[in-house]
Amino acid sequence: MTFNLLPIFIVSALVLMTILSIAKIFFKSKKRSAESIYKLIDDLEKKYIY
């Protein structure tokens, strides 16, 4: 009986790529703009320094 490994490798690669793309979508970090970071720093300075 001949056992062809090529379809198994192709299917496993497709499944792995699908899982990685879904994980990337779910665990994507929120990117902040420079303006929001500066506003956050100003708010923290006002709260703790002044």
PDB file of C-alpha atoms in Angstrom:
ATOM      1  CA  MET A   1       0.000   0.000   0.000  1.00  0.00           C
ATOM      2  CA  THR A   2       1.431   3.346  -1.048  1.00  0.00           C
ATOM      3  CA  PHE A   3       1.162   6.254   1.357  1.00  0.00           C
ATOM      4  CA  ASN A   4       1.455   9.678  -0.232  1.00  0.00           C
ATOM      5  CA  LEU A   5       2.716  12.325   2.211  1.00  0.00           C
ATOM      6  CA  LEU A   6       2.319  15.356  -0.056  1.00  0.00           C
ATOM      7  CA  PRO A   7      -1.417  15.927   0.636  1.00  0.00           C
ATOM      8  CA  ILE A   8      -0.789  15.635   4.377  1.00  0.00           C
ATOM      9  CA  PHE A   9       1.947  18.286   4.216  1.00  0.00           C
ATOM     10  CA  ILE A  10      -0.227  20.607   2.110  1.00  0.00           C
ATOM     11  CA  VAL A  11      -3.221  20.267   4.429  1.00  0.00           C
ATOM     12  CA  SER A  12      -1.129  20.739   7.557  1.00  0.00           C
ATOM     13  CA  ALA A  13       0.523  23.841   6.072  1.00  0.00           C
ATOM     14  CA  LEU A  14      -2.874  25.318   5.176  1.00  0.00           C
ATOM     15  CA  VAL A  15      -4.251  24.581   8.639  1.00  0.00           C
ATOM     16  CA  LEU A  16      -1.175  26.129  10.275  1.00  0.00           C
ATOM     17  CA  MET A  17      -1.421  29.271   8.133  1.00  0.00           C
ATOM     18  CA  THR A  18      -5.115  29.586   8.942  1.00  0.00           C
ATOM     19  CA  ILE A  19      -4.537  29.223  12.679  1.00  0.00           C
ATOM     20  CA  LEU A  20      -1.706  31.768  12.630  1.00  0.00           C
ATOM     21  CA  SER A  21      -3.763  34.309  10.689  1.00  0.00           C
ATOM     22  CA  ILE A  22      -6.720  33.935  13.063  1.00  0.00           C
ATOM     23  CA  ALA A  23      -4.426  34.266  16.081  1.00  0.00           C
ATOM     24  CA  LYS A  24      -2.860  37.376  14.587  1.00  0.00           C
ATOM     25  CA  ILE A  25      -6.286  38.961  14.158  1.00  0.00           C
ATOM     26  CA  PHE A  26      -7.390  38.136  17.714  1.00  0.00           C
ATOM     27  CA  PHE A  27      -4.160  39.131  19.439  1.00  0.00           C
ATOM     28  CA  LYS A  28      -3.403  42.247  17.449  1.00  0.00           C
ATOM     29  CA  SER A  29      -2.142  44.967  19.757  1.00  0.00           C
ATOM     30  CA  LYS A  30      -3.829  48.331  19.704  1.00  0.00           C
ATOM     31  CA  LYS A  31      -1.641  50.898  18.005  1.00  0.00           C
ATOM     32  CA  ARG A  32      -1.660  54.388  19.469  1.00  0.00           C
ATOM     33  CA  SER A  33      -1.040  57.555  17.570  1.00  0.00           C
ATOM     34  CA  ALA A  34       1.613  59.985  18.738  1.00  0.00           C
ATOM     35  CA  GLU A  35      -1.046  62.518  19.709  1.00  0.00           C
ATOM     36  CA  SER A  36      -2.812  60.085  22.010  1.00  0.00           C
ATOM     37  CA  ILE A  37       0.493  59.173  23.676  1.00  0.00           C
ATOM     38  CA  TYR A  38       1.337  62.852  24.249  1.00  0.00           C
ATOM     39  CA  LYS A  39      -2.143  63.446  25.672  1.00  0.00           C
ATOM     40  CA  LEU A  40      -1.732  60.482  28.009  1.00  0.00           C
ATOM     41  CA  ILE A  41       1.634  61.789  29.225  1.00  0.00           C
ATOM     42  CA  ASP A  42       0.186  65.275  29.785  1.00  0.00           C
ATOM     43  CA  ASP A  43      -2.753  63.867  31.734  1.00  0.00           C
ATOM     44  CA  LEU A  44      -0.440  61.802  33.932  1.00  0.00           C
ATOM     45  CA  GLU A  45       1.826  64.799  34.551  1.00  0.00           C
ATOM     46  CA  LYS A  46      -1.137  66.925  35.554  1.00  0.00           C
ATOM     47  CA  LYS A  47      -2.423  64.202  37.865  1.00  0.00           C
ATOM     48  CA  TYR A  48       0.816  63.355  39.677  1.00  0.00           C
ATOM     49  CA  ILE A  49       3.104  66.405  39.367  1.00  0.00           C
ATOM     50  CA  TYR A  50       0.978  69.546  39.472  1.00  0.00           C
TER      51      TYR A  50
END
